[in-house]
């Protein structure tokens, strides 16, 4: 079996720090609940939370559908460890599973495949989405949310600071790193509509722009440090990381200034789709 090195895991976005991610748990929960609220099934038997992270949303799925067998799947040992450690206090049956969404297969026929804020890390959606869809029986539901962050100013600045944020406007990091962070896996809404509509009994596709009200210094930097920035921070050596962070912080704070009341508003666009199979 081929072993994945820590560096390869970082480039693929697979190395996570649950503590940093959960700093904004309230903000990150809102889209997860908005997605859950649109699942039109009354009594699903088997629910998979694909890319379940620290499992807080998985347990809410189990709490909403208490008779269902709910499985949280993730490829991060750190996230699954956190998920298993917090397992008390919610109703329903939850179990945890290690897997890679790129080739995952369910161990029971799914009623719902739910995935919140994960597919932006997985390439080739023209293969991924039809493969997940084909795992569902008639009446089964695919519910997905993904950030449309690639085009946001924070993420443009993230890539630009890597391309020219070094001394004398030089690039930082390896070419491999700069290529990896330039990848855009999430497609426009009509792409998912076209894939799913022909075999859907019900299809809901929408985008929402949240205005996250953040407090504290360097609020946007703190936010992205828990998610999109990880491959860059892990891919730079200590010296370059310090230079990069200073430059990226400066550009972010100019783009997202702290308001007089101490708040930083962070507009964040997300794509959702919920489809039920014919
Ligand atoms: C932004 S977090 C979202 C966690 C959770 N769904 C939530 O809403 O809080 C992204 C999660 O996707 C997982 N992930 C990324 N790529 C994955 C893959 N190829 N297979 C399985 N999980 C993956 C990460 O380990 C991480 O836990």
mmCIF file of C-alpha atoms in Angstrom, residues 69-163:
data_model
loop_
_atom_site.group_PDB
_atom_site.id
_atom_site.type_symbol
_atom_site.label_atom_id
_atom_site.label_comp_id
_atom_site.label_asym_id
_atom_site.label_seq_id
_atom_site.Cartn_x
_atom_site.Cartn_y
_atom_site.Cartn_z
ATOM 1 C CA UNK A 69 -28.138 4.564 11.834
ATOM 2 C CA UNK A 70 -25.853 7.614 11.476
ATOM 3 C CA UNK A 71 -22.267 7.232 10.328
ATOM 4 C CA UNK A 72 -19.653 9.997 10.466
ATOM 5 C CA UNK A 73 -16.886 9.385 7.917
ATOM 6 C CA UNK A 74 -13.668 11.394 7.579
ATOM 7 C CA UNK A 75 -10.095 10.890 6.410
ATOM 8 C CA UNK A 76 -8.535 12.912 9.252
ATOM 9 C CA UNK A 77 -7.470 10.863 12.297
ATOM 10 C CA UNK A 78 -7.309 14.095 14.340
ATOM 11 C CA UNK A 79 -10.926 14.988 13.516
ATOM 12 C CA UNK A 80 -12.250 11.452 14.097
ATOM 13 C CA UNK A 81 -10.446 11.246 17.424
ATOM 14 C CA UNK A 82 -12.145 14.466 18.491
ATOM 15 C CA UNK A 83 -15.509 13.207 17.193
ATOM 16 C CA UNK A 84 -15.292 9.952 19.145
ATOM 17 C CA UNK A 85 -14.168 11.752 22.309
ATOM 18 C CA UNK A 86 -17.230 14.028 22.314
ATOM 19 C CA UNK A 87 -19.760 11.278 21.626
ATOM 20 C CA UNK A 88 -21.981 11.682 24.707
ATOM 21 C CA UNK A 89 -25.040 13.812 25.236
ATOM 22 C CA UNK A 90 -26.960 13.341 21.978
ATOM 23 C CA UNK A 91 -29.701 10.940 20.954
ATOM 24 C CA UNK A 92 -29.545 8.517 18.106
ATOM 25 C CA UNK A 93 -26.986 5.982 17.004
ATOM 26 C CA UNK A 94 -23.694 7.376 15.774
ATOM 27 C CA UNK A 95 -20.664 5.455 14.614
ATOM 28 C CA UNK A 96 -17.406 6.708 13.115
ATOM 29 C CA UNK A 97 -15.552 5.505 10.062
ATOM 30 C CA UNK A 98 -12.250 6.347 8.374
ATOM 31 C CA UNK A 99 -12.546 6.838 4.634
ATOM 32 C CA UNK A 100 -11.588 8.925 1.653
ATOM 33 C CA UNK A 101 -14.476 10.538 -0.173
ATOM 34 C CA UNK A 102 -12.604 10.044 -3.445
ATOM 35 C CA UNK A 103 -13.214 6.275 -3.344
ATOM 36 C CA UNK A 104 -15.511 5.669 -0.359
ATOM 37 C CA UNK A 105 -18.163 2.923 -0.413
ATOM 38 C CA UNK A 106 -20.965 2.630 2.197
ATOM 39 C CA UNK A 107 -21.274 -0.500 4.345
ATOM 40 C CA UNK A 108 -25.111 -0.225 4.238
ATOM 41 C CA UNK A 109 -27.409 1.156 1.557
ATOM 42 C CA UNK A 110 -27.679 4.900 2.330
ATOM 43 C CA UNK A 111 -30.941 6.836 2.654
ATOM 44 C CA UNK A 112 -29.058 10.159 2.947
ATOM 45 C CA UNK A 113 -25.577 11.186 1.886
ATOM 46 C CA UNK A 114 -24.891 14.469 3.663
ATOM 47 C CA UNK A 115 -21.692 16.447 3.182
ATOM 48 C CA UNK A 116 -21.064 19.870 4.665
ATOM 49 C CA UNK A 117 -17.973 21.911 3.683
ATOM 50 C CA UNK A 118 -15.939 18.995 2.331
ATOM 51 C CA UNK A 119 -16.109 18.595 -1.455
ATOM 52 C CA UNK A 120 -13.972 21.721 -1.964
ATOM 53 C CA UNK A 121 -11.046 19.461 -0.959
ATOM 54 C CA UNK A 122 -11.886 16.699 -3.429
ATOM 55 C CA UNK A 123 -11.102 16.974 -7.170
ATOM 56 C CA UNK A 124 -13.048 15.829 -10.237
ATOM 57 C CA UNK A 125 -16.635 16.598 -9.322
ATOM 58 C CA UNK A 126 -17.759 15.319 -12.713
ATOM 59 C CA UNK A 127 -16.829 11.852 -11.339
ATOM 60 C CA UNK A 128 -17.365 12.378 -7.611
ATOM 61 C CA UNK A 129 -20.966 13.623 -7.692
ATOM 62 C CA UNK A 130 -22.328 10.950 -10.104
ATOM 63 C CA UNK A 131 -20.527 8.243 -8.092
ATOM 64 C CA UNK A 132 -22.156 9.379 -4.818
ATOM 65 C CA UNK A 133 -25.510 9.792 -6.551
ATOM 66 C CA UNK A 134 -25.336 6.236 -7.921
ATOM 67 C CA UNK A 135 -24.895 4.869 -4.384
ATOM 68 C CA UNK A 136 -28.430 6.033 -3.541
ATOM 69 C CA UNK A 137 -31.568 3.942 -4.088
ATOM 70 C CA UNK A 138 -34.771 5.549 -5.445
ATOM 71 C CA UNK A 139 -35.980 8.015 -2.787
ATOM 72 C CA UNK A 140 -32.450 8.490 -1.417
ATOM 73 C CA UNK A 141 -31.136 12.011 -0.858
ATOM 74 C CA UNK A 142 -27.820 13.703 -1.626
ATOM 75 C CA UNK A 143 -27.329 16.933 0.377
ATOM 76 C CA UNK A 144 -24.165 18.962 -0.145
ATOM 77 C CA UNK A 145 -22.822 22.376 0.878
ATOM 78 C CA UNK A 146 -19.502 23.776 -0.321
ATOM 79 C CA UNK A 147 -17.912 27.191 0.150
ATOM 80 C CA UNK A 148 -17.525 29.274 -2.985
ATOM 81 C CA UNK A 149 -14.346 30.664 -1.498
ATOM 82 C CA UNK A 150 -12.021 30.339 -4.482
ATOM 83 C CA UNK A 151 -13.333 33.625 -5.892
ATOM 84 C CA UNK A 152 -13.531 35.525 -2.616
ATOM 85 C CA UNK A 153 -11.106 38.395 -1.940
ATOM 86 C CA UNK A 154 -9.626 36.594 1.092
ATOM 87 C CA UNK A 155 -8.661 33.639 -1.068
ATOM 88 C CA UNK A 156 -7.372 35.744 -3.975
ATOM 89 C CA UNK A 157 -5.145 37.525 -1.449
ATOM 90 C CA UNK A 158 -4.077 34.162 -0.004
ATOM 91 C CA UNK A 159 -2.751 33.048 -3.400
ATOM 92 C CA UNK A 160 -1.353 36.468 -4.315
ATOM 93 C CA UNK A 161 0.659 36.754 -1.083
ATOM 94 C CA UNK A 162 2.210 33.404 -1.968
ATOM 95 C CA UNK A 163 2.947 34.478 -5.550
#
